[in-house]
Tab-separated table of C-alpha atoms in Angstrom:
chain	number	residue	atom	x	y	z
A	1	MET	CA	59.517	-58.207	-12.564
A	2	ILE	CA	59.784	-61.508	-13.556
A	3	VAL	CA	58.674	-62.708	-10.306
A	4	SER	CA	56.222	-59.424	-9.693
A	5	LEU	CA	53.998	-61.026	-12.894
A	6	ARG	CA	54.155	-64.593	-12.090
A	7	LEU	CA	52.618	-63.682	-8.788
A	8	ILE	CA	49.586	-61.277	-10.543
A	9	ALA	CA	49.194	-63.752	-12.854
A	10	ALA	CA	48.886	-66.669	-10.424
A	11	ALA	CA	46.790	-64.865	-8.188
A	12	CYS	CA	44.108	-64.002	-11.078
A	13	LEU	CA	44.055	-67.628	-11.972
A	14	LEU	CA	43.431	-68.596	-8.501
A	15	ALA	CA	40.284	-66.200	-8.278
A	16	LEU	CA	38.509	-67.883	-11.206
A	17	PRO	CA	36.307	-70.743	-10.922
A	18	ALA	CA	38.229	-74.054	-11.743
A	19	ALA	CA	36.300	-74.996	-14.824
A	20	ALA	CA	36.910	-71.485	-16.579
A	21	ALA	CA	40.604	-71.538	-16.097
A	22	GLU	CA	41.020	-73.766	-18.876
A	23	ILE	CA	41.782	-72.313	-21.922
A	24	VAL	CA	41.114	-74.000	-25.259
A	25	THR	CA	41.638	-74.476	-28.834
A	26	GLY	CA	41.273	-76.742	-31.585
A	27	ASN	CA	42.266	-79.258	-34.474
A	28	ASP	CA	43.397	-79.197	-38.387
A	29	TYR	CA	44.563	-75.895	-38.160
A	30	ALA	CA	48.132	-76.823	-39.019
A	31	PRO	CA	51.067	-75.355	-38.415
A	32	TYR	CA	49.036	-73.076	-35.595
A	33	SER	CA	46.868	-75.771	-34.104
A	34	ASP	CA	46.633	-79.192	-33.822
A	35	GLU	CA	47.055	-81.694	-30.900
A	36	LYS	CA	48.821	-84.220	-33.690
A	37	LEU	CA	51.403	-81.293	-33.900
A	38	PRO	CA	54.566	-81.236	-31.789
A	39	GLU	CA	53.820	-78.778	-29.208
A	40	GLY	CA	50.384	-78.794	-30.195
A	41	GLY	CA	51.232	-75.996	-33.256
A	42	PHE	CA	53.057	-72.720	-33.040
A	43	ALA	CA	49.955	-71.050	-31.569
A	44	THR	CA	49.503	-73.362	-28.734
A	45	ASP	CA	53.017	-73.831	-28.180
A	46	LEU	CA	53.245	-69.873	-28.203
A	47	VAL	CA	50.376	-69.789	-25.627
A	48	ARG	CA	51.702	-72.315	-23.538
A	49	THR	CA	55.118	-70.756	-23.076
A	50	VAL	CA	54.075	-66.979	-22.316
A	51	LEU	CA	51.694	-68.518	-19.676
A	52	THR	CA	54.600	-70.484	-18.301
A	53	ASN	CA	56.949	-67.494	-18.128
A	54	LEU	CA	54.343	-65.865	-16.120
A	55	GLY	CA	53.962	-68.615	-13.195
A	56	ASP	CA	50.858	-70.419	-15.083
A	57	ALA	CA	50.748	-74.020	-15.510
A	58	PRO	CA	48.075	-73.588	-18.359
A	59	ARG	CA	45.879	-76.297	-18.783
A	60	LEU	CA	45.276	-76.563	-22.349
A	61	ARG	CA	42.460	-78.358	-24.228
A	62	PHE	CA	41.622	-79.376	-27.793
A	63	LEU	CA	38.122	-79.430	-28.758
A	64	PRO	CA	35.676	-78.538	-32.008
A	65	TRP	CA	36.200	-74.738	-32.766
A	66	LYS	CA	32.354	-73.975	-32.489
A	67	ARG	CA	32.105	-75.510	-29.375
A	68	GLY	CA	35.307	-74.140	-27.400
A	69	TYR	CA	34.437	-70.459	-28.796
A	70	GLN	CA	30.817	-71.106	-27.176
A	71	MET	CA	32.226	-72.279	-23.956
A	72	THR	CA	35.041	-68.972	-24.103
A	73	ALA	CA	31.905	-66.825	-24.972
A	74	ALA	CA	29.627	-68.053	-22.053
A	75	GLY	CA	32.694	-67.759	-19.328
A	76	GLU	CA	32.893	-71.545	-19.110
A	77	ALA	CA	36.480	-71.421	-20.441
A	78	LEU	CA	38.859	-68.932	-19.861
A	79	ALA	CA	40.248	-68.174	-23.431
A	80	THR	CA	40.618	-69.910	-26.530
A	81	PHE	CA	42.847	-69.114	-29.511
A	82	PRO	CA	43.866	-68.419	-32.792
A	83	TYR	CA	41.029	-65.925	-34.354
A	84	VAL	CA	40.954	-62.903	-36.214
A	85	ARG	CA	38.923	-60.415	-35.420
A	86	ASN	CA	35.218	-59.434	-37.359
A	87	PRO	CA	32.746	-57.746	-35.686
A	88	ASP	CA	30.411	-60.625	-34.368
A	89	ARG	CA	33.640	-61.816	-32.689
A	90	GLU	CA	34.097	-57.982	-31.335
A	91	ALA	CA	30.598	-58.153	-30.182
A	92	GLU	CA	31.249	-60.878	-27.567
A	93	MET	CA	34.726	-61.201	-27.110
A	94	LEU	CA	37.844	-59.162	-25.550
A	95	PHE	CA	40.967	-59.517	-27.684
A	96	SER	CA	44.678	-60.322	-26.652
A	97	ASP	CA	47.390	-57.732	-28.730
A	98	ALA	CA	48.524	-59.473	-31.687
A	99	LEU	CA	50.051	-63.157	-31.205
A	100	TYR	CA	50.962	-63.046	-34.866
A	101	PHE	CA	50.288	-61.900	-38.274
A	102	ASP	CA	49.946	-63.477	-41.319
A	103	LEU	CA	48.658	-63.214	-45.203
A	104	SER	CA	45.663	-64.875	-46.046
A	105	ARG	CA	45.100	-65.592	-50.154
A	106	ILE	CA	42.597	-67.181	-52.274
A	107	VAL	CA	43.439	-70.602	-52.769
A	108	PHE	CA	41.659	-72.329	-55.954
A	109	ASN	CA	41.918	-75.669	-57.690
A	110	LYS	CA	44.716	-75.562	-60.310
A	111	ALA	CA	42.608	-76.868	-63.026
A	112	ALA	CA	39.763	-73.985	-62.553
A	113	PRO	CA	42.195	-70.986	-61.552
A	114	ILE	CA	41.231	-67.968	-60.172
A	115	ALA	CA	42.665	-64.448	-61.275
A	116	TYR	CA	41.821	-62.613	-58.107
A	117	ASP	CA	41.937	-59.076	-58.034
A	118	GLY	CA	39.569	-58.241	-55.944
A	119	MET	CA	35.837	-58.888	-54.707
A	120	ALA	CA	34.229	-58.869	-58.429
A	121	SER	CA	36.337	-61.012	-59.422
A	122	LEU	CA	34.861	-63.757	-57.026
A	123	LYS	CA	31.451	-63.049	-57.773
A	124	GLY	CA	29.021	-65.712	-58.663
A	125	LYS	CA	31.644	-68.367	-56.938
A	126	THR	CA	31.497	-70.628	-54.096
A	127	LEU	CA	33.185	-70.140	-51.336
A	128	CYS	CA	34.437	-73.087	-49.056
A	129	ASN	CA	34.628	-71.715	-45.370
A	130	PRO	CA	34.636	-74.376	-42.211
A	131	THR	CA	32.227	-73.645	-39.544
A	132	GLY	CA	33.749	-71.374	-36.804
A	133	TYR	CA	35.788	-69.873	-38.964
A	134	VAL	CA	36.098	-66.606	-39.373
A	135	VAL	CA	33.829	-64.966	-42.369
A	136	TYR	CA	35.310	-61.253	-43.208
A	137	PRO	CA	33.189	-58.220	-43.398
A	138	GLU	CA	33.490	-57.907	-47.224
A	139	ILE	CA	32.644	-61.808	-47.552
A	140	LYS	CA	29.533	-61.475	-45.722
A	141	ALA	CA	28.306	-58.367	-47.657
A	142	ALA	CA	28.583	-60.553	-50.858
A	143	LEU	CA	27.077	-63.559	-48.846
A	144	ASP	CA	24.160	-61.424	-48.032
A	145	ALA	CA	23.864	-59.996	-51.321
A	146	LYS	CA	24.026	-63.649	-53.348
A	147	ASP	CA	26.738	-62.464	-55.034
A	148	LEU	CA	28.274	-65.522	-53.331
A	149	ARG	CA	27.500	-68.815	-52.302
A	150	ALA	CA	29.264	-70.634	-49.459
A	151	GLN	CA	29.840	-74.605	-48.502
A	152	GLU	CA	30.662	-74.652	-44.447
A	153	PRO	CA	31.970	-77.958	-43.730
A	154	ASN	CA	33.581	-79.084	-40.374
A	155	ASP	CA	37.200	-78.872	-40.745
A	156	MET	CA	39.616	-77.076	-43.388
A	157	PRO	CA	40.168	-80.761	-44.896
A	158	ALA	CA	36.781	-81.339	-46.006
A	159	CYS	CA	37.187	-77.733	-47.853
A	160	LEU	CA	40.665	-78.652	-49.548
A	161	LYS	CA	38.097	-81.971	-50.807
A	162	PHE	CA	35.371	-79.599	-51.450
A	163	LEU	CA	37.890	-77.801	-53.928
A	164	ASP	CA	39.321	-80.933	-55.082
A	165	VAL	CA	35.954	-82.261	-56.832
A	166	GLY	CA	34.075	-79.067	-57.694
A	167	ARG	CA	32.063	-78.559	-55.013
A	168	ALA	CA	33.429	-75.037	-54.011
A	169	ASP	CA	35.616	-72.612	-56.169
A	170	PHE	CA	37.861	-71.154	-53.187
A	171	ILE	CA	39.063	-71.090	-50.013
A	172	ILE	CA	40.678	-68.370	-48.202
A	173	SER	CA	43.516	-68.956	-46.006
A	174	SER	CA	47.103	-68.973	-45.314
A	175	LEU	CA	49.629	-70.205	-46.616
A	176	PRO	CA	51.141	-72.149	-43.872
A	177	VAL	CA	47.605	-73.775	-43.040
A	178	ILE	CA	46.839	-74.743	-46.723
A	179	ARG	CA	50.665	-76.090	-47.593
A	180	ALA	CA	50.346	-78.157	-44.456
A	181	THR	CA	46.498	-79.545	-45.026
A	182	ALA	CA	47.290	-79.617	-48.307
A	183	GLY	CA	50.553	-82.268	-47.973
A	184	ASP	CA	48.675	-84.421	-45.444
A	185	LEU	CA	45.734	-85.100	-47.813
A	186	GLY	CA	47.996	-85.629	-51.127
A	187	LEU	CA	46.899	-82.461	-53.150
A	188	THR	CA	49.649	-80.315	-53.037
A	189	GLU	CA	50.287	-80.536	-56.494
A	190	LYS	CA	46.146	-79.729	-57.703
A	191	ILE	CA	46.045	-76.295	-55.692
A	192	GLY	CA	47.133	-72.769	-56.227
A	193	PHE	CA	47.345	-69.223	-54.853
A	194	ALA	CA	46.100	-65.891	-55.680
A	195	GLU	CA	49.316	-63.738	-56.219
A	196	THR	CA	47.272	-60.454	-54.652
A	197	PRO	CA	46.824	-61.337	-51.071
A	198	PHE	CA	43.261	-61.204	-49.449
A	199	LYS	CA	44.274	-59.428	-46.279
A	200	GLU	CA	46.799	-59.483	-43.772
A	201	ASN	CA	45.357	-61.177	-40.498
A	202	ALA	CA	46.388	-60.936	-37.070
A	203	SER	CA	45.468	-63.617	-34.822
A	204	TYR	CA	44.438	-63.282	-31.231
A	205	LEU	CA	43.790	-65.256	-27.859
A	206	ILE	CA	40.283	-64.249	-27.197
A	207	VAL	CA	37.909	-64.037	-23.701
A	208	GLY	CA	34.223	-63.662	-23.116
A	209	LYS	CA	33.199	-60.496	-21.902
A	210	ARG	CA	31.370	-62.023	-19.286
A	211	SER	CA	34.119	-64.145	-18.223
A	212	ALA	CA	35.015	-63.153	-14.653
A	213	GLY	CA	38.282	-61.954	-14.186
A	214	GLY	CA	38.713	-62.527	-18.144
A	215	ALA	CA	39.933	-59.040	-18.702
A	216	GLU	CA	42.682	-59.012	-15.615
A	217	PHE	CA	43.659	-62.233	-16.995
A	218	LEU	CA	44.194	-60.906	-20.641
A	219	ASN	CA	46.126	-57.701	-19.317
A	220	ARG	CA	48.710	-59.793	-17.756
A	221	PHE	CA	48.732	-62.183	-20.334
A	222	ASN	CA	49.472	-58.808	-23.017
A	223	GLN	CA	52.357	-58.026	-20.573
A	224	GLY	CA	53.916	-61.878	-21.024
A	225	LEU	CA	53.483	-61.568	-24.671
A	226	ALA	CA	55.156	-58.182	-24.773
A	227	ALA	CA	57.899	-59.557	-23.215
A	228	PHE	CA	57.944	-62.939	-24.913
A	229	LYS	CA	58.231	-61.394	-28.160
A	230	VAL	CA	61.444	-59.041	-27.997
A	231	SER	CA	63.174	-61.913	-26.644
A	232	PRO	CA	65.424	-64.179	-28.638
A	233	ALA	CA	63.498	-66.957	-27.531
A	234	TYR	CA	60.741	-65.837	-29.848
A	235	ALA	CA	62.807	-65.815	-32.981
A	236	ALA	CA	63.464	-69.089	-32.164
A	237	LEU	CA	60.092	-70.633	-31.897
A	238	VAL	CA	59.375	-69.035	-34.741
A	239	LYS	CA	62.074	-70.906	-36.481
A	240	LYS	CA	61.344	-74.199	-34.363
A	241	HIS	CA	58.166	-74.741	-36.299
A	242	GLY	CA	59.045	-73.614	-39.742
A	243	LEU	CA	57.404	-70.446	-39.832
A	244	ASP	CA	60.312	-67.974	-40.218
A	245	GLY	CA	59.976	-65.438	-43.053
A	246	THR	CA	56.131	-66.548	-43.280
A	247	ILE	CA	54.656	-64.910	-40.205
A	248	ARG	CA	55.673	-61.553	-38.399
């Protein structure tokens, strides 16, 4: 079975234009994706391992998130990751099976805590959401209704700095991402988290609907991902990146 999967995956990739065989991700999303992290972070390590098991030597490239997404949507790159679903993305992208699940929470400055218990508790506040990050439907509705304001800097470190100086009231992010970034910035003791989770998220590898051969590649990738996630090697990879007990 492994041999046949390798042959199919290799044939699929060889049929694609060389430029479109590139898979892209981004930086400043520790512990999941950053070229400065060991193996590029958990998500990068996972995607690379799945593709290697299928017999591919993946060409992974780190780019600004917005650029990588646009290249993938246009078929200039084969795929990008990790992304959560929202209606805008579903309109132009195909999604793999879930790479992993984690919980997003409301993150705030301890000097101005937020007792989050639903969208009403966020009314009148300013969200910081980096460019290219997901905008959840309920957040978009609140922004459209002017119940929320938004800051959109280039990356998550900038959002944490905005939170620190009072330019934003909250961020929505998973604990592993925020803890890693806050630690790098020396802000760990200044941030707090709402007890009530905002949402459980699945993160995916995505392919542009206009990508030649993209659907076929995604099908092969899903087969490889499913085989890897039931193996002991997957649990070992989760532990290697310090995420055991944090994601599923």
